[in-house]
Each structure stands twice: as C-alpha cells, then as structure tokens.
Coordinates of C-alpha atoms and ligand atoms in Angstrom, one line a residue:
M15 CA 47.3 29.1 54.3
K16 CA 45.3 25.8 54.2
E17 CA 47.6 23.9 56.4
A18 CA 48.0 26.8 58.8
V19 CA 44.3 26.8 59.6
A20 CA 43.7 23.0 59.4
G21 CA 44.3 22.5 63.2
E22 CA 42.0 25.3 64.1
L23 CA 39.2 24.1 61.8
A24 CA 39.5 20.5 63.2
A25 CA 39.4 21.7 66.8
A26 CA 36.3 23.9 66.0
Y27 CA 34.3 21.6 63.9
D28 CA 35.4 17.9 63.9
S29 CA 34.1 15.2 66.3
A30 CA 35.9 12.0 67.2
L31 CA 32.5 10.5 68.2
V32 CA 31.1 11.1 64.9
D33 CA 34.1 9.6 63.1
R34 CA 33.7 6.4 65.4
V35 CA 29.9 6.2 64.5
R36 CA 30.8 6.5 60.8
A37 CA 33.3 3.7 61.2
N38 CA 30.7 1.6 63.0
E39 CA 28.3 1.4 60.1
F40 CA 26.8 4.7 61.1
R41 CA 25.3 3.2 64.2
F42 CA 25.8 4.3 67.9
E43 CA 24.6 2.1 70.6
S44 CA 24.4 2.8 74.3
G45 CA 22.0 1.0 76.7
R46 CA 18.5 1.1 75.3
L47 CA 19.5 3.8 72.7
T48 CA 20.5 3.1 69.1
V49 CA 21.1 6.1 66.9
H50 CA 21.2 5.5 63.2
L51 CA 23.1 8.2 61.3
A52 CA 22.3 8.9 57.7
R53 CA 25.2 7.9 55.4
E54 CA 25.5 11.4 54.0
F55 CA 25.0 14.3 56.4
G56 CA 26.5 17.6 57.6
F57 CA 29.0 19.9 55.9
C58 CA 28.9 19.7 52.1
Y59 CA 31.9 20.5 49.8
G60 CA 30.8 24.1 49.2
V61 CA 30.4 24.9 52.9
D62 CA 33.6 23.1 53.9
R63 CA 35.5 25.3 51.4
A64 CA 33.7 28.5 52.4
V65 CA 34.5 28.1 56.0
D66 CA 38.1 27.0 55.3
Y67 CA 38.5 30.1 53.1
A68 CA 37.1 32.5 55.8
Y69 CA 39.7 31.2 58.3
Q70 CA 42.5 31.4 55.7
A71 CA 41.5 35.0 55.0
R72 CA 41.6 36.0 58.6
R73 CA 45.1 34.5 58.9
R74 CA 46.3 35.8 55.5
F75 CA 45.4 39.4 56.2
P76 CA 46.4 40.2 59.8
G77 CA 45.8 43.8 60.8
R78 CA 43.2 44.4 58.1
R79 CA 39.4 44.6 58.6
V80 CA 37.9 41.3 57.3
F81 CA 34.2 41.3 56.6
L82 CA 31.5 38.8 55.4
T83 CA 28.6 40.1 53.5
G84 CA 26.3 38.2 55.8
E85 CA 26.0 34.7 57.1
I86 CA 28.6 32.5 55.4
I87 CA 26.3 29.6 55.8
H88 CA 22.9 29.1 57.6
N89 CA 24.4 27.9 60.9
P90 CA 24.3 30.1 64.0
H91 CA 27.2 28.3 65.6
V92 CA 29.6 28.7 62.7
N93 CA 28.6 32.3 62.1
D94 CA 29.3 33.1 65.9
R95 CA 32.6 31.4 65.8
L96 CA 33.6 33.6 62.9
R97 CA 32.5 36.6 64.7
G98 CA 34.6 35.3 67.7
A99 CA 37.6 35.1 65.3
G100 CA 37.3 38.8 64.5
I101 CA 35.4 38.6 61.3
R102 CA 32.8 41.3 60.9
F103 CA 29.4 40.9 59.3
L104 CA 28.2 43.6 57.0
S105 CA 24.7 42.5 57.7
D106 CA 25.1 43.4 61.4
A107 CA 23.6 46.6 62.8
G108 CA 26.1 49.5 62.5
E109 CA 28.3 48.1 59.7
Q110 CA 28.2 50.1 56.4
A111 CA 28.7 48.1 53.2
D112 CA 29.1 51.4 51.2
R113 CA 32.0 52.6 53.3
L114 CA 34.8 50.2 52.6
G115 CA 38.2 50.8 51.3
A116 CA 41.1 49.3 49.5
D117 CA 42.5 47.9 52.8
D118 CA 39.3 46.0 53.6
V119 CA 38.8 42.3 52.9
V120 CA 35.3 41.0 52.1
I121 CA 34.4 37.3 52.1
L122 CA 31.6 36.4 49.7
P123 CA 29.5 33.5 51.1
A124 CA 28.9 30.0 49.5
F125 CA 25.5 30.9 48.0
G126 CA 27.1 34.0 46.3
V127 CA 26.0 37.6 46.2
T128 CA 23.8 39.6 43.7
V129 CA 25.4 41.2 40.7
N130 CA 24.7 44.7 42.1
D131 CA 26.4 43.8 45.5
M132 CA 29.4 42.4 43.6
A133 CA 29.6 45.6 41.6
M134 CA 29.3 47.8 44.7
L135 CA 32.1 45.9 46.4
S136 CA 34.4 45.9 43.5
S137 CA 34.0 49.7 42.9
Q138 CA 35.3 50.2 46.5
G139 CA 38.4 48.4 45.7
C140 CA 38.2 45.8 48.6
T141 CA 40.1 42.6 48.4
L142 CA 37.4 40.0 47.6
V143 CA 37.6 36.3 48.8
D144 CA 35.0 34.7 46.7
T145 CA 33.7 31.4 48.3
T146 CA 30.7 31.1 45.9
C147 CA 30.2 27.3 45.5
G148 CA 31.0 25.8 42.0
S149 CA 27.5 24.2 41.9
V150 CA 25.9 27.8 42.4
L151 CA 28.1 29.0 39.6
N152 CA 27.0 26.3 37.4
V153 CA 23.4 27.5 37.8
W154 CA 24.4 31.0 37.1
K155 CA 26.1 30.0 33.9
N156 CA 22.9 28.4 32.7
V157 CA 20.7 31.4 33.7
V158 CA 23.0 33.8 31.9
R159 CA 22.9 31.5 28.8
Y160 CA 19.0 31.7 28.9
A161 CA 19.2 35.5 29.1
Q162 CA 21.6 35.6 26.2
D163 CA 19.3 33.5 24.1
G164 CA 16.1 35.4 25.1
F165 CA 14.7 32.8 27.5
T166 CA 13.0 33.8 30.8
S167 CA 14.5 31.9 33.7
I168 CA 11.9 30.2 35.9
I169 CA 13.6 29.6 39.1
H170 CA 12.3 27.1 41.7
G171 CA 13.4 28.7 44.9
K172 CA 12.7 30.8 47.9
V173 CA 12.4 34.4 46.9
K174 CA 14.2 35.7 50.1
H175 CA 17.0 33.2 50.1
E176 CA 20.4 34.7 49.3
E177 CA 21.2 32.2 46.6
T178 CA 18.0 32.7 44.8
R179 CA 18.3 36.5 44.8
A180 CA 21.9 36.1 43.5
T181 CA 20.8 33.7 40.7
A182 CA 17.9 35.9 39.7
S183 CA 20.2 38.9 39.4
Q184 CA 22.3 36.9 36.8
A185 CA 19.3 36.9 34.5
L186 CA 19.5 40.7 34.3
K187 CA 23.1 40.8 32.9
Y188 CA 21.5 41.1 29.5
P189 CA 19.1 43.8 28.5
N190 CA 16.2 41.3 27.6
G191 CA 17.0 39.0 30.5
R192 CA 13.9 38.1 32.6
Y193 CA 13.2 35.8 35.6
L194 CA 10.2 34.5 37.5
I195 CA 10.7 32.7 40.9
V196 CA 8.2 29.9 41.8
L197 CA 8.1 28.5 45.3
D198 CA 6.2 25.3 44.9
H199 CA 3.7 23.2 43.0
E200 CA 0.9 25.7 43.6
E201 CA 2.8 28.7 42.2
A202 CA 4.0 26.5 39.3
A203 CA 0.4 25.5 38.4
I204 CA -0.6 29.2 38.3
V205 CA 2.2 29.9 35.7
C206 CA 1.4 26.8 33.8
S207 CA -2.2 27.7 33.6
Y208 CA -1.3 31.2 32.2
I209 CA 1.1 29.6 29.6
R210 CA -1.7 27.3 28.4
S211 CA -4.6 29.7 28.3
G212 CA -3.6 33.2 29.5
G213 CA -5.6 34.7 32.4
D214 CA -6.0 37.8 34.5
R215 CA -2.7 39.7 33.9
D216 CA -3.0 42.0 36.8
A217 CA -3.8 39.2 39.2
F218 CA -0.7 37.3 37.9
L219 CA 1.5 40.3 38.4
A220 CA 0.2 40.9 41.8
R221 CA 0.8 37.2 42.9
F222 CA 4.5 37.4 41.5
A223 CA 5.3 40.9 42.7
G224 CA 8.8 40.8 44.2
A225 CA 9.3 37.4 42.6
S226 CA 9.7 38.6 39.0
S227 CA 12.1 40.8 37.0
P228 CA 11.3 44.5 36.7
G229 CA 8.7 45.2 33.9
F230 CA 7.8 41.4 33.7
D231 CA 5.0 40.8 31.2
P232 CA 3.5 37.4 31.3
D233 CA 2.1 37.7 27.8
R234 CA 5.6 38.2 26.4
D235 CA 8.0 36.8 28.9
L236 CA 6.4 33.3 29.2
E237 CA 6.8 32.6 25.5
R238 CA 10.3 31.1 25.9
I239 CA 11.3 29.7 29.3
G240 CA 14.2 27.8 30.9
C241 CA 14.0 26.1 34.2
A242 CA 16.6 26.4 37.0
N243 CA 16.4 26.0 40.8
Q244 CA 18.0 26.9 44.1
T245 CA 20.5 24.1 44.6
T246 CA 19.1 23.1 47.9
M247 CA 15.4 22.5 47.0
L248 CA 13.6 19.2 47.4
M249 CA 14.8 17.4 44.3
T250 CA 11.6 15.5 43.7
E251 CA 9.6 18.7 43.8
S252 CA 12.1 20.5 41.4
L253 CA 11.9 17.6 38.9
A254 CA 8.1 17.5 39.0
I255 CA 7.9 21.3 38.5
G256 CA 10.2 21.1 35.6
E257 CA 7.9 18.4 34.0
M258 CA 4.8 20.6 34.7
F259 CA 6.5 23.4 32.7
R260 CA 7.5 21.1 29.9
D261 CA 3.9 19.7 29.7
A262 CA 2.5 23.3 29.6
M263 CA 4.8 24.4 26.9
R264 CA 4.1 21.3 24.9
E265 CA 0.5 21.9 25.1
R266 CA 0.9 25.6 24.1
Y267 CA 3.5 25.2 21.2
G268 CA 3.2 21.5 20.3
E269 CA 5.9 18.9 20.3
A270 CA 7.7 20.4 17.3
G271 CA 7.9 23.8 19.0
L272 CA 9.0 22.5 22.4
S273 CA 12.8 22.9 21.7
T274 CA 12.5 26.5 20.7
H275 CA 10.3 27.5 23.5
F276 CA 11.5 25.3 26.5
R277 CA 14.9 24.4 28.1
A278 CA 15.7 22.7 31.5
F279 CA 18.5 21.3 33.2
D280 CA 19.0 19.8 36.8
T281 CA 20.6 22.3 39.1
I282 CA 20.1 20.5 42.4
C283 CA 23.7 20.2 43.7
S284 CA 25.1 16.6 44.2
A285 CA 25.5 17.3 48.0
T286 CA 21.9 18.2 48.5
Q287 CA 20.9 15.2 46.4
E288 CA 23.1 12.8 48.4
R289 CA 21.8 14.0 51.7
Q290 CA 18.2 13.5 50.6
D291 CA 18.9 10.2 49.1
A292 CA 20.6 9.0 52.3
V293 CA 17.8 10.0 54.5
I294 CA 15.2 8.3 52.3
A295 CA 17.4 5.1 52.4
L296 CA 17.6 5.3 56.2
L297 CA 13.9 5.7 56.6
A298 CA 13.3 2.7 54.3
E299 CA 15.9 0.5 56.0
Q300 CA 15.5 1.2 59.7
P301 CA 12.4 1.0 61.9
L302 CA 12.7 4.3 63.9
D303 CA 10.8 5.7 66.8
L304 CA 11.7 9.2 65.7
M305 CA 14.0 11.3 63.6
L306 CA 16.2 14.2 64.6
V307 CA 17.2 16.7 61.9
V308 CA 19.9 19.2 62.9
G309 CA 20.6 22.5 61.3
G310 CA 19.7 26.2 61.1
Y311 CA 16.0 27.0 60.9
N312 CA 16.8 29.3 57.9
S313 CA 18.6 26.4 56.1
S314 CA 16.7 25.4 53.1
N315 CA 18.4 22.0 52.6
T316 CA 17.9 21.2 56.3
C317 CA 14.2 22.2 56.2
N318 CA 13.8 20.0 53.1
L319 CA 15.4 16.9 54.9
A320 CA 12.9 17.5 57.7
C321 CA 10.0 17.6 55.2
I322 CA 11.2 14.2 53.8
C323 CA 11.4 12.6 57.3
A324 CA 8.2 14.0 58.6
E325 CA 6.3 12.1 55.9
K326 CA 7.5 8.8 57.4
V327 CA 8.1 9.2 61.1
R328 CA 7.8 11.7 64.0
T329 CA 10.5 14.2 63.2
Y330 CA 12.0 17.1 65.2
H331 CA 14.1 19.8 63.4
I332 CA 16.4 21.1 66.0
A333 CA 18.9 24.1 65.5
E334 CA 21.4 23.0 68.1
P335 CA 22.1 20.4 70.9
E336 CA 20.5 22.7 73.4
C337 CA 17.1 22.1 71.9
L338 CA 17.2 18.7 73.5
I339 CA 16.1 20.2 76.8
S340 CA 15.5 16.9 78.7
A341 CA 14.3 13.4 78.3
E342 CA 10.8 14.9 78.5
Q343 CA 11.1 18.1 76.5
V344 CA 12.5 19.0 73.0
R345 CA 12.3 22.4 71.3
Y346 CA 12.0 22.2 67.5
R347 CA 10.7 23.8 64.4
P348 CA 7.5 22.2 63.2
V349 CA 7.9 21.3 59.4
S350 CA 4.7 23.2 58.7
V351 CA 6.5 26.5 59.6
P352 CA 8.2 27.8 56.3
C353 CA 12.0 27.9 56.5
S354 CA 11.9 31.7 55.8
A355 CA 9.9 32.3 58.9
G356 CA 13.0 32.1 61.0
G357 CA 13.1 31.0 64.5
I358 CA 9.5 29.9 65.2
Q359 CA 9.7 27.0 67.7
E360 CA 7.5 24.7 69.7
I361 CA 8.2 22.6 72.7
A362 CA 7.1 18.9 72.7
Q363 CA 6.5 16.9 75.8
G364 CA 7.3 13.3 76.3
W365 CA 9.2 13.0 73.1
L366 CA 11.3 10.0 74.0
P367 CA 9.7 6.6 75.0
A368 CA 10.1 6.3 78.8
S369 CA 11.0 2.6 78.7
G370 CA 12.2 -0.1 76.3
P371 CA 14.6 0.2 73.3
I372 CA 14.8 3.5 71.5
A373 CA 15.8 3.8 67.7
V374 CA 16.6 7.4 66.7
G375 CA 17.4 8.4 63.2
L376 CA 19.7 11.3 62.8
T377 CA 20.8 13.5 60.0
A378 CA 22.2 17.1 59.7
G379 CA 22.0 19.8 56.9
A380 CA 24.8 20.8 54.8
S381 CA 25.7 23.7 57.1
T382 CA 26.0 21.7 60.3
P383 CA 29.5 20.7 61.4
N384 CA 30.3 17.4 62.9
N385 CA 30.9 18.7 66.5
I386 CA 27.3 19.7 66.6
V387 CA 26.1 16.2 65.5
G388 CA 28.4 14.7 68.1
E389 CA 26.9 16.8 70.9
V390 CA 23.5 15.7 69.9
I391 CA 24.5 12.1 70.2
R392 CA 26.0 12.7 73.5
K393 CA 22.8 14.4 74.8
L394 CA 20.7 11.5 73.6
E395 CA 23.0 9.2 75.4
T396 CA 22.7 11.2 78.6
F397 CA 18.8 11.0 78.3
C398 CA 18.3 7.5 77.5
G399 CA 21.6 5.6 77.4
G400 CA 21.1 3.7 80.6
V401 CA 19.8 0.1 80.4
Ligands
SF4_21 S1 24.5 22.9 49.4 FE1 25.4 22.4 47.3 S2 25.4 24.4 46.3 FE2 25.2 24.9 48.4 S3 27.3 25.1 49.2 FE3 26.8 23.0 49.5 S4 27.6 21.9 47.7 FE4 27.4 24.1 47.2

C-alpha cells in the first residue's frame, strides 16, 4: 500500500519551504533574519517507516479496528493526526489492551514493545504490524546474546522510556538473564565503584530499585557485564560510560580477565549520531544569536540535541510552532528539566534581538516532520523578517 498512502503522507508531513532551504545550502534569509538549518534533522529512517506503516495499515484493513499500543513516536502532532485518521491508542483512557480479538489490528511502535506485551498481543490472535526499528532490533540481538552467555546487560538509558523497557525485557528471555539501567555518569560511577570494591548492598539495591532485573544481586550480577544503550542517548555520554565500565572491570579482573568479564558494542543508531554530529558542526561553523530545537518534550533524542546546543548558545527547546508566541515571548522546555518530566515549560521574554541582523540555528528531533520545521521558519520570518 506504499504508493496508495504516499500522497497522504506528503500532504501531512512534507514542506516545500524546507525543501527549498535544504537546496539553498540549508540557509533561509529574509530581511534581517538568517536561519541556519542543521544538515541532518527531523524524521529518521525508523520513524519515517513507522508512520508509513501506520497509514498503510489503516488503508489495508478497512472496517477493522486498528490500534497503536501507545505513541507511535514522541511527537504530539503526528500522534494526533493518527487519531484523526481513526487509529485508536491502547494507552488512551477507556481502551483495554487485554480485550482484543482476531479481527483487531495492532501497530507496534518504532521503539518496540516489551516481551510480555508482545506475548499478550500475540495470544489474543490480533494482526500485528510491527514497526520496531532495525536499529532497536540490533540492540535487542546483542542484549539477548549477553543473556545467553551469562552476561548482565548494563543499559545506558531512561528507565521509563518505552525503548529501554523493551530492551531490558529482552534480557529476561533466558533464565539467568539480568539487566541494570544507568541513566548517567553519576549512576555509572556508583556501579563502577561497587565493581571495584563492593559497598553497601542494600543502598545499591535501593538506588536501582525499578532499574534492575527481579532478584538482582550486585555481588553476583556485576561479575560479567555487557554494555548497551538506548539508541537515542547522547553519543559522547554513552561512549564515556562504556569506558568507565571497561576501566572498572579491568581494575577488578586485570587485563587478562577483561574479555571474559566485559563486552561492549556501540548501539547509538546512525540517525541519532548524524543529528548530533550535524548540530555540533552547525554550532562550530556559524555564529548564532540563538538556537531553536524542535520536538516533543518526551523525545529523548530531541532533549539530547537541546543539551548539546545549550552548552554553546542560548537555546530554546520548543514542542511546536505555537511555542513561538510573539517576537517578545517564547514558550520552551528548559534543558535542566529532565526529558521524562513531560510538559514542564517556561516563558522567556525578549528572546529575539529587537534590531539588527539575527542569526538563528535550527534543528529538529527524529520524530519531528518537515511541515513543523517549515512552520517554525515561517513564524520566525513573521516576527523578524522585515528589514
Ligand atoms: S531514532 Fe534511531 S533507533 Fe529510533 S526509530 Fe529513529 S533510526 Fe530507529
């Protein structure tokens, strides 16, 4: 059904303006405004495919109930459009995931579902449309291999994120499979300290309650570890955490014992890496007055793009074009607010220079379609495009 939905998808998510900006060396100029667009931004291959499959599923099964397990991606506009197209969300109030039947169609999101959810849906005989991204499946493959070989998966990720929950569940496919989820350097340092010299077992278990597999025993389950990560984490942080664990295991078991106690592989997906690299290049190449990062506030990869930008220039992470309220006011998520905290926003006054040239950097997370990026550019032009 790909061709049948191509026009509908293009009308809903493409932008002729963004295409023109891309063709113009990623630069948009109007009056005193110059917008510099990152060279990689917006929909990644996994999201593109997931949204495409959702529209195809709606078209392929007319007359049948079509569900999504939850948000297909972390973008409110895309999810609302899918609701508008008649696709129901099992995560919405009133829907019952355990009362489905053979006539129902269920779409699994790009970040996958847990092993238990998959089993529950399969047991009800529904038709499943699996849009789990290949890059996520690659992580799962490695986590399963760790479990098979008796290694505990140390997952750098956000414990409440759907992808990390799904990845962790893969470790439990084998009886001795274990996992531990670490959010950041601070948590990695606590685990590394325990690996090196032990510590307060109860305090450790309390700290990682909800972030470790059932029955986790740090004295037993940190003897052999393998690193993995949520595909959308900050690449530099994931690599640094991997090295922290390598160093700790080397200290504990010596160089000779390292290979039997430690494994690692890079599971940041290429789309995430390219978007982070592109924004780093943009910040290095262009003097900017400010940076706009567009994407859902619960989108991990968008939050990480905002973190990178905020280190270099005044940055506003906005969920949608409507956040640009006026030339004086912008509504945004401060980068200090954790991604998982949802819709916490602030309003900044005087965010655009009142006179003189303005250089705005722009990027968008992997779940933001081009039409949203185009609307942001148009709003900027309205506010400061005059000479
Ligand atoms: S961010 Fe990466 S892993 Fe996630 S859907 Fe996109 S391509 Fe796949």
